[in-house]
mmCIF file of C-alpha atoms in Angstrom:
data_model
loop_
_atom_site.group_PDB
_atom_site.id
_atom_site.type_symbol
_atom_site.label_atom_id
_atom_site.label_comp_id
_atom_site.label_asym_id
_atom_site.label_seq_id
_atom_site.Cartn_x
_atom_site.Cartn_y
_atom_site.Cartn_z
ATOM 1 C CA UNK A 1 149.089 163.244 280.828
ATOM 2 C CA UNK A 2 152.648 162.095 279.384
ATOM 3 C CA UNK A 3 152.879 158.750 277.631
ATOM 4 C CA UNK A 4 154.884 157.443 280.437
ATOM 5 C CA UNK A 5 152.430 158.417 283.664
ATOM 6 C CA UNK A 6 149.568 156.549 281.308
ATOM 7 C CA UNK A 7 151.448 153.610 281.022
ATOM 8 C CA UNK A 8 152.085 153.944 284.764
ATOM 9 C CA UNK A 9 147.570 154.259 285.387
ATOM 10 C CA UNK A 10 147.355 151.360 282.746
ATOM 11 C CA UNK A 11 150.232 149.093 284.820
ATOM 12 C CA UNK A 12 148.531 150.169 288.027
ATOM 13 C CA UNK A 13 145.149 149.372 286.746
ATOM 14 C CA UNK A 14 146.475 145.677 286.112
ATOM 15 C CA UNK A 15 147.598 145.414 289.240
ATOM 16 C CA UNK A 16 144.751 146.079 291.126
ATOM 17 C CA UNK A 17 143.241 143.598 288.675
ATOM 18 C CA UNK A 18 145.493 140.816 289.838
ATOM 19 C CA UNK A 19 145.115 141.058 293.819
ATOM 20 C CA UNK A 20 143.019 138.339 295.017
ATOM 21 C CA UNK A 21 140.277 139.675 296.881
ATOM 22 C CA UNK A 22 139.266 142.138 293.888
ATOM 23 C CA UNK A 23 138.514 138.972 291.766
ATOM 24 C CA UNK A 24 138.355 135.780 293.628
ATOM 25 C CA UNK A 25 134.195 135.717 293.812
ATOM 26 C CA UNK A 26 134.515 136.106 289.336
ATOM 27 C CA UNK A 27 137.276 133.473 289.367
ATOM 28 C CA UNK A 28 135.622 131.147 291.369
ATOM 29 C CA UNK A 29 132.415 131.401 289.129
ATOM 30 C CA UNK A 30 134.663 130.930 286.377
ATOM 31 C CA UNK A 31 135.826 127.244 288.015
ATOM 32 C CA UNK A 32 132.824 126.322 288.211
ATOM 33 C CA UNK A 33 132.391 126.547 284.409
ATOM 34 C CA UNK A 34 135.175 124.156 284.071
ATOM 35 C CA UNK A 35 134.467 122.101 281.047
ATOM 36 C CA UNK A 36 134.350 118.008 281.547
ATOM 37 C CA UNK A 37 136.681 116.422 278.808
ATOM 38 C CA UNK A 38 136.116 112.955 277.295
ATOM 39 C CA UNK A 39 139.088 111.195 277.574
ATOM 40 C CA UNK A 40 140.246 110.288 273.914
ATOM 41 C CA UNK A 41 141.430 106.473 273.267
ATOM 42 C CA UNK A 42 144.012 105.326 270.914
ATOM 43 C CA UNK A 43 142.248 102.005 269.892
ATOM 44 C CA UNK A 44 145.431 101.047 267.912
ATOM 45 C CA UNK A 45 147.693 101.624 270.895
ATOM 46 C CA UNK A 46 147.693 98.754 273.399
ATOM 47 C CA UNK A 47 147.220 99.752 276.676
ATOM 48 C CA UNK A 48 149.635 97.975 279.705
ATOM 49 C CA UNK A 49 150.253 98.548 283.340
ATOM 50 C CA UNK A 50 153.429 100.259 284.040
ATOM 51 C CA UNK A 51 155.370 98.655 286.857
ATOM 52 C CA UNK A 52 157.718 101.305 288.493
ATOM 53 C CA UNK A 53 158.002 103.572 291.432
ATOM 54 C CA UNK A 54 158.631 106.722 289.478
ATOM 55 C CA UNK A 55 157.095 108.828 287.147
ATOM 56 C CA UNK A 56 158.608 110.431 283.695
ATOM 57 C CA UNK A 57 156.765 113.564 282.489
ATOM 58 C CA UNK A 58 157.634 115.450 279.449
ATOM 59 C CA UNK A 59 156.278 119.627 279.073
ATOM 60 C CA UNK A 60 156.930 120.896 275.535
ATOM 61 C CA UNK A 61 155.253 124.257 274.018
ATOM 62 C CA UNK A 62 154.769 122.675 270.239
ATOM 63 C CA UNK A 63 154.447 125.941 268.508
ATOM 64 C CA UNK A 64 151.575 125.041 266.305
ATOM 65 C CA UNK A 65 153.892 121.913 264.483
ATOM 66 C CA UNK A 66 156.080 124.793 263.172
ATOM 67 C CA UNK A 67 159.415 123.568 264.551
ATOM 68 C CA UNK A 68 161.498 127.163 264.383
ATOM 69 C CA UNK A 69 159.686 128.831 261.266
ATOM 70 C CA UNK A 70 158.536 132.170 261.647
ATOM 71 C CA UNK A 71 155.176 131.410 261.515
ATOM 72 C CA UNK A 72 152.728 127.668 260.925
ATOM 73 C CA UNK A 73 150.833 128.935 257.744
ATOM 74 C CA UNK A 74 154.190 129.336 255.870
ATOM 75 C CA UNK A 75 154.713 125.523 256.539
ATOM 76 C CA UNK A 76 153.713 122.474 254.561
ATOM 77 C CA UNK A 77 151.325 120.397 255.939
ATOM 78 C CA UNK A 78 153.846 117.940 254.821
ATOM 79 C CA UNK A 79 156.983 119.421 256.961
ATOM 80 C CA UNK A 80 154.408 119.630 260.184
ATOM 81 C CA UNK A 81 154.183 116.155 260.262
ATOM 82 C CA UNK A 82 157.339 115.795 260.101
ATOM 83 C CA UNK A 83 158.050 118.072 262.744
ATOM 84 C CA UNK A 84 155.569 116.033 264.647
ATOM 85 C CA UNK A 85 157.571 112.719 264.061
ATOM 86 C CA UNK A 86 160.565 114.125 265.672
ATOM 87 C CA UNK A 87 158.638 115.235 268.975
ATOM 88 C CA UNK A 88 157.382 111.680 268.909
ATOM 89 C CA UNK A 89 160.885 110.158 268.515
ATOM 90 C CA UNK A 90 161.874 112.169 271.665
ATOM 91 C CA UNK A 91 159.244 110.725 273.555
ATOM 92 C CA UNK A 92 159.750 107.098 272.761
ATOM 93 C CA UNK A 93 163.579 107.807 273.038
ATOM 94 C CA UNK A 94 162.316 109.677 276.640
ATOM 95 C CA UNK A 95 160.061 106.967 277.200
ATOM 96 C CA UNK A 96 157.795 109.394 279.077
ATOM 97 C CA UNK A 97 154.772 108.066 280.792
ATOM 98 C CA UNK A 98 152.779 111.572 280.608
ATOM 99 C CA UNK A 99 153.384 114.564 278.334
ATOM 100 C CA UNK A 100 152.091 118.032 278.792
ATOM 101 C CA UNK A 101 151.713 120.018 275.615
ATOM 102 C CA UNK A 102 150.485 123.745 274.818
ATOM 103 C CA UNK A 103 150.348 125.209 271.593
ATOM 104 C CA UNK A 104 148.501 122.159 270.651
ATOM 105 C CA UNK A 105 146.508 122.115 267.888
ATOM 106 C CA UNK A 106 142.987 120.382 266.829
ATOM 107 C CA UNK A 107 142.172 120.522 263.083
ATOM 108 C CA UNK A 108 143.339 124.349 262.216
ATOM 109 C CA UNK A 109 143.528 125.610 258.440
ATOM 110 C CA UNK A 110 146.789 127.415 259.510
ATOM 111 C CA UNK A 111 148.716 124.369 260.661
ATOM 112 C CA UNK A 112 147.793 121.444 258.327
ATOM 113 C CA UNK A 113 144.210 120.867 259.116
ATOM 114 C CA UNK A 114 144.517 117.871 261.211
ATOM 115 C CA UNK A 115 144.555 116.614 265.064
ATOM 116 C CA UNK A 116 148.529 117.614 266.003
ATOM 117 C CA UNK A 117 147.323 115.596 269.474
ATOM 118 C CA UNK A 118 145.936 112.784 267.955
ATOM 119 C CA UNK A 119 148.824 112.295 265.581
ATOM 120 C CA UNK A 120 151.317 112.680 267.938
ATOM 121 C CA UNK A 121 149.675 110.287 270.218
ATOM 122 C CA UNK A 122 149.396 107.762 267.625
ATOM 123 C CA UNK A 123 152.928 107.897 267.007
ATOM 124 C CA UNK A 124 154.644 108.035 270.404
ATOM 125 C CA UNK A 125 152.445 105.340 271.438
ATOM 126 C CA UNK A 126 149.955 106.946 274.142
ATOM 127 C CA UNK A 127 146.651 105.242 275.168
ATOM 128 C CA UNK A 128 144.918 108.283 276.339
ATOM 129 C CA UNK A 129 144.774 111.942 275.814
ATOM 130 C CA UNK A 130 142.708 115.063 276.196
ATOM 131 C CA UNK A 131 142.825 118.301 274.986
ATOM 132 C CA UNK A 132 141.411 121.606 275.487
ATOM 133 C CA UNK A 133 140.385 124.511 272.897
ATOM 134 C CA UNK A 134 141.316 127.472 274.593
ATOM 135 C CA UNK A 135 141.019 129.618 271.179
ATOM 136 C CA UNK A 136 138.884 128.678 268.470
ATOM 137 C CA UNK A 137 139.114 131.098 265.337
ATOM 138 C CA UNK A 138 138.710 130.934 261.954
ATOM 139 C CA UNK A 139 142.608 130.704 261.686
ATOM 140 C CA UNK A 140 142.974 127.829 263.987
ATOM 141 C CA UNK A 141 141.743 126.088 267.153
ATOM 142 C CA UNK A 142 144.031 125.028 269.429
ATOM 143 C CA UNK A 143 145.154 124.767 273.593
ATOM 144 C CA UNK A 144 146.433 122.625 275.845
ATOM 145 C CA UNK A 145 146.515 119.174 275.996
ATOM 146 C CA UNK A 146 147.841 115.408 277.978
ATOM 147 C CA UNK A 147 149.076 112.472 276.463
ATOM 148 C CA UNK A 148 149.430 109.527 278.901
ATOM 149 C CA UNK A 149 150.447 105.911 278.990
ATOM 150 C CA UNK A 150 148.650 105.973 282.260
ATOM 151 C CA UNK A 151 144.437 105.991 282.606
ATOM 152 C CA UNK A 152 142.887 108.951 282.779
ATOM 153 C CA UNK A 153 140.368 109.039 285.240
ATOM 154 C CA UNK A 154 138.699 112.358 285.119
ATOM 155 C CA UNK A 155 139.350 115.588 283.021
ATOM 156 C CA UNK A 156 138.434 118.829 283.124
ATOM 157 C CA UNK A 157 139.653 122.275 281.069
ATOM 158 C CA UNK A 158 139.662 125.895 282.070
ATOM 159 C CA UNK A 159 139.883 128.709 279.727
ATOM 160 C CA UNK A 160 141.118 131.821 281.386
ATOM 161 C CA UNK A 161 139.517 134.988 280.958
ATOM 162 C CA UNK A 162 139.682 136.629 277.487
ATOM 163 C CA UNK A 163 143.272 138.556 277.097
ATOM 164 C CA UNK A 164 143.253 140.829 273.836
ATOM 165 C CA UNK A 165 145.063 141.764 271.709
ATOM 166 C CA UNK A 166 146.859 138.651 273.021
ATOM 167 C CA UNK A 167 144.814 135.198 272.252
ATOM 168 C CA UNK A 168 142.868 133.137 275.094
ATOM 169 C CA UNK A 169 144.930 130.790 277.307
ATOM 170 C CA UNK A 170 144.006 128.318 279.594
ATOM 171 C CA UNK A 171 144.896 124.864 281.375
ATOM 172 C CA UNK A 172 143.964 120.913 281.396
ATOM 173 C CA UNK A 173 143.928 118.722 284.047
ATOM 174 C CA UNK A 174 143.593 115.059 283.888
ATOM 175 C CA UNK A 175 143.478 112.644 286.976
ATOM 176 C CA UNK A 176 145.727 109.788 286.238
ATOM 177 C CA UNK A 177 145.508 106.487 287.952
ATOM 178 C CA UNK A 178 148.766 105.180 288.824
ATOM 179 C CA UNK A 179 149.723 101.470 288.496
ATOM 180 C CA UNK A 180 145.638 101.229 287.820
ATOM 181 C CA UNK A 181 142.958 99.441 285.502
ATOM 182 C CA UNK A 182 140.863 101.804 283.792
ATOM 183 C CA UNK A 183 137.819 99.573 285.204
ATOM 184 C CA UNK A 184 139.892 100.047 288.437
ATOM 185 C CA UNK A 185 137.353 102.311 291.178
ATOM 186 C CA UNK A 186 140.157 102.714 293.271
ATOM 187 C CA UNK A 187 144.055 103.154 293.128
ATOM 188 C CA UNK A 188 146.959 105.877 293.578
ATOM 189 C CA UNK A 189 145.758 108.915 291.349
ATOM 190 C CA UNK A 190 147.265 112.100 291.499
ATOM 191 C CA UNK A 191 146.441 115.433 288.920
ATOM 192 C CA UNK A 192 148.468 116.061 286.050
ATOM 193 C CA UNK A 193 148.212 119.729 285.094
ATOM 194 C CA UNK A 194 149.018 121.521 281.493
ATOM 195 C CA UNK A 195 149.116 125.312 281.599
ATOM 196 C CA UNK A 196 149.510 128.276 279.611
ATOM 197 C CA UNK A 197 149.571 131.451 280.652
ATOM 198 C CA UNK A 198 149.321 135.135 278.763
ATOM 199 C CA UNK A 199 152.928 135.957 277.045
ATOM 200 C CA UNK A 200 151.794 139.727 277.090
ATOM 201 C CA UNK A 201 151.272 141.506 280.909
ATOM 202 C CA UNK A 202 152.499 140.019 284.021
ATOM 203 C CA UNK A 203 148.872 141.445 285.906
ATOM 204 C CA UNK A 204 147.244 138.644 283.411
ATOM 205 C CA UNK A 205 149.427 135.995 284.235
ATOM 206 C CA UNK A 206 149.136 136.954 288.269
ATOM 207 C CA UNK A 207 145.485 136.649 287.804
ATOM 208 C CA UNK A 208 145.827 133.238 285.882
ATOM 209 C CA UNK A 209 147.770 131.832 288.306
ATOM 210 C CA UNK A 210 145.693 132.680 291.201
ATOM 211 C CA UNK A 211 142.777 131.362 289.230
ATOM 212 C CA UNK A 212 145.044 127.914 288.904
ATOM 213 C CA UNK A 213 145.852 127.983 292.642
ATOM 214 C CA UNK A 214 142.110 127.606 293.072
ATOM 215 C CA UNK A 215 141.584 124.690 291.373
ATOM 216 C CA UNK A 216 144.794 123.070 292.987
ATOM 217 C CA UNK A 217 143.021 123.974 296.321
ATOM 218 C CA UNK A 218 139.416 123.180 295.026
ATOM 219 C CA UNK A 219 140.671 119.318 294.253
ATOM 220 C CA UNK A 220 143.700 119.045 297.200
ATOM 221 C CA UNK A 221 145.633 116.118 295.151
ATOM 222 C CA UNK A 222 148.990 115.015 294.673
ATOM 223 C CA UNK A 223 149.982 117.216 291.627
ATOM 224 C CA UNK A 224 152.333 117.997 288.939
ATOM 225 C CA UNK A 225 151.997 121.199 287.142
ATOM 226 C CA UNK A 226 153.502 121.744 284.023
ATOM 227 C CA UNK A 227 154.230 124.082 280.907
ATOM 228 C CA UNK A 228 154.607 127.449 279.518
ATOM 229 C CA UNK A 229 154.433 129.603 282.251
ATOM 230 C CA UNK A 230 156.149 133.001 280.256
ATOM 231 C CA UNK A 231 157.784 133.644 283.168
ATOM 232 C CA UNK A 232 160.820 133.605 285.208
ATOM 233 C CA UNK A 233 161.695 132.621 288.900
ATOM 234 C CA UNK A 234 164.355 135.591 288.674
ATOM 235 C CA UNK A 235 162.057 137.875 287.465
ATOM 236 C CA UNK A 236 160.291 140.874 289.311
ATOM 237 C CA UNK A 237 156.937 139.250 289.107
ATOM 238 C CA UNK A 238 155.631 136.322 291.390
ATOM 239 C CA UNK A 239 153.968 133.792 289.125
ATOM 240 C CA UNK A 240 155.972 130.741 289.795
ATOM 241 C CA UNK A 241 156.901 131.877 293.047
ATOM 242 C CA UNK A 242 152.784 132.278 294.465
ATOM 243 C CA UNK A 243 152.900 128.829 294.083
ATOM 244 C CA UNK A 244 155.868 127.558 296.227
ATOM 245 C CA UNK A 245 155.455 130.165 298.656
ATOM 246 C CA UNK A 246 152.477 128.610 300.013
ATOM 247 C CA UNK A 247 154.659 125.687 301.054
ATOM 248 C CA UNK A 248 152.756 123.197 298.777
ATOM 249 C CA UNK A 249 154.506 122.898 295.994
ATOM 250 C CA UNK A 250 158.297 123.065 295.079
ATOM 251 C CA UNK A 251 160.275 123.201 291.817
ATOM 252 C CA UNK A 252 163.903 121.943 290.865
ATOM 253 C CA UNK A 253 166.700 124.225 291.639
ATOM 254 C CA UNK A 254 164.608 127.449 290.762
ATOM 255 C CA UNK A 255 167.531 129.706 291.015
ATOM 256 C CA UNK A 256 169.571 128.026 288.156
ATOM 257 C CA UNK A 257 169.973 129.043 284.592
ATOM 258 C CA UNK A 258 171.068 126.137 283.117
ATOM 259 C CA UNK A 259 167.248 125.328 282.773
ATOM 260 C CA UNK A 260 166.897 128.195 279.955
ATOM 261 C CA UNK A 261 163.922 126.738 277.541
ATOM 262 C CA UNK A 262 162.959 130.066 275.516
ATOM 263 C CA UNK A 263 165.981 131.385 274.458
ATOM 264 C CA UNK A 264 167.959 132.936 277.825
ATOM 265 C CA UNK A 265 164.743 132.443 279.864
ATOM 266 C CA UNK A 266 163.803 129.572 281.799
ATOM 267 C CA UNK A 267 159.761 129.585 280.748
ATOM 268 C CA UNK A 268 158.543 126.555 280.899
ATOM 269 C CA UNK A 269 158.320 124.415 284.668
ATOM 270 C CA UNK A 270 157.626 121.192 286.229
ATOM 271 C CA UNK A 271 155.847 122.131 289.717
ATOM 272 C CA UNK A 272 155.123 119.115 292.062
ATOM 273 C CA UNK A 273 153.491 118.837 295.244
ATOM 274 C CA UNK A 274 155.880 118.921 298.483
ATOM 275 C CA UNK A 275 155.347 114.815 299.017
ATOM 276 C CA UNK A 276 156.760 113.893 295.561
ATOM 277 C CA UNK A 277 159.846 114.030 294.874
ATOM 278 C CA UNK A 278 162.189 115.104 291.541
ATOM 279 C CA UNK A 279 164.508 112.342 290.806
ATOM 280 C CA UNK A 280 166.134 113.679 287.736
ATOM 281 C CA UNK A 281 165.286 117.260 285.501
ATOM 282 C CA UNK A 282 166.880 118.195 282.362
ATOM 283 C CA UNK A 283 166.144 120.436 279.330
ATOM 284 C CA UNK A 284 166.168 118.706 276.039
ATOM 285 C CA UNK A 285 168.443 120.178 273.575
ATOM 286 C CA UNK A 286 166.513 118.863 270.545
ATOM 287 C CA UNK A 287 165.130 121.294 267.920
ATOM 288 C CA UNK A 288 161.298 120.278 268.244
ATOM 289 C CA UNK A 289 159.617 123.943 269.018
ATOM 290 C CA UNK A 290 160.701 127.296 269.446
ATOM 291 C CA UNK A 291 160.796 126.132 272.709
ATOM 292 C CA UNK A 292 162.641 122.922 274.473
ATOM 293 C CA UNK A 293 161.077 120.558 276.043
ATOM 294 C CA UNK A 294 161.517 119.850 279.914
ATOM 295 C CA UNK A 295 161.833 116.250 280.986
ATOM 296 C CA UNK A 296 161.593 115.222 284.676
ATOM 297 C CA UNK A 297 161.703 111.808 286.529
ATOM 298 C CA UNK A 298 159.330 112.050 289.743
ATOM 299 C CA UNK A 299 159.221 109.714 292.640
ATOM 300 C CA UNK A 300 156.254 109.158 295.147
#
């Protein structure tokens, strides 16, 4: 068998795995293992109600705090802190209400051995944050996270099936109360997602986006889904299109090439429920990571 044919066989195997019927039960079982997260509070940050009719969100792959360095192991703790300070300055300038983070480190040997999300939340003034470790290895503990000025009233983490040789990915979701006090029992609530999909194989991304889709179907809430999807709208795969084809979610100018976030590719997205509206959408030009931040204002 030639290398080319062997490659086709392997790709076909991955394609079979990506058919919903072939793994739907297994995926549903995995969703039942969604881990409830404890919402962390910054006691030194004062909570106050946000009185406005729109929500400003930011999504950023933090690249473990290395900015554009080759690897975080080659960057000092002091430099990583300075890099996070630059992210905090951008968030304060933009006055973002909710932030979705990927490649967000808990204390890790390779990135300064301190919690990047907790540090950033304090520096940027976020009272609430949640964090999940989809990877917990000797070199580092990291995953996805959400920071919010609004109360996070319920939170879960889902880690996707392992995808060696690439590291494990996943998502966190938090139920955010709009115009709510933490003690309020009822108020307007939406789900916020921070998602990171596999970068190596589109078949794995197809599996993962369908797993996310099952969570969205299960929760049936107005949602803002943000993150590094490692996939473009114009590519041959249908990872991004999968959510929009249901008719329940929409993108901002999906065909436009002016919103590239990683070199000349648009890999980072903000996706919203149909009954929400985009007021504005832009990509930050600041050098904060090997990815650029996506900044959107959303109306209800």
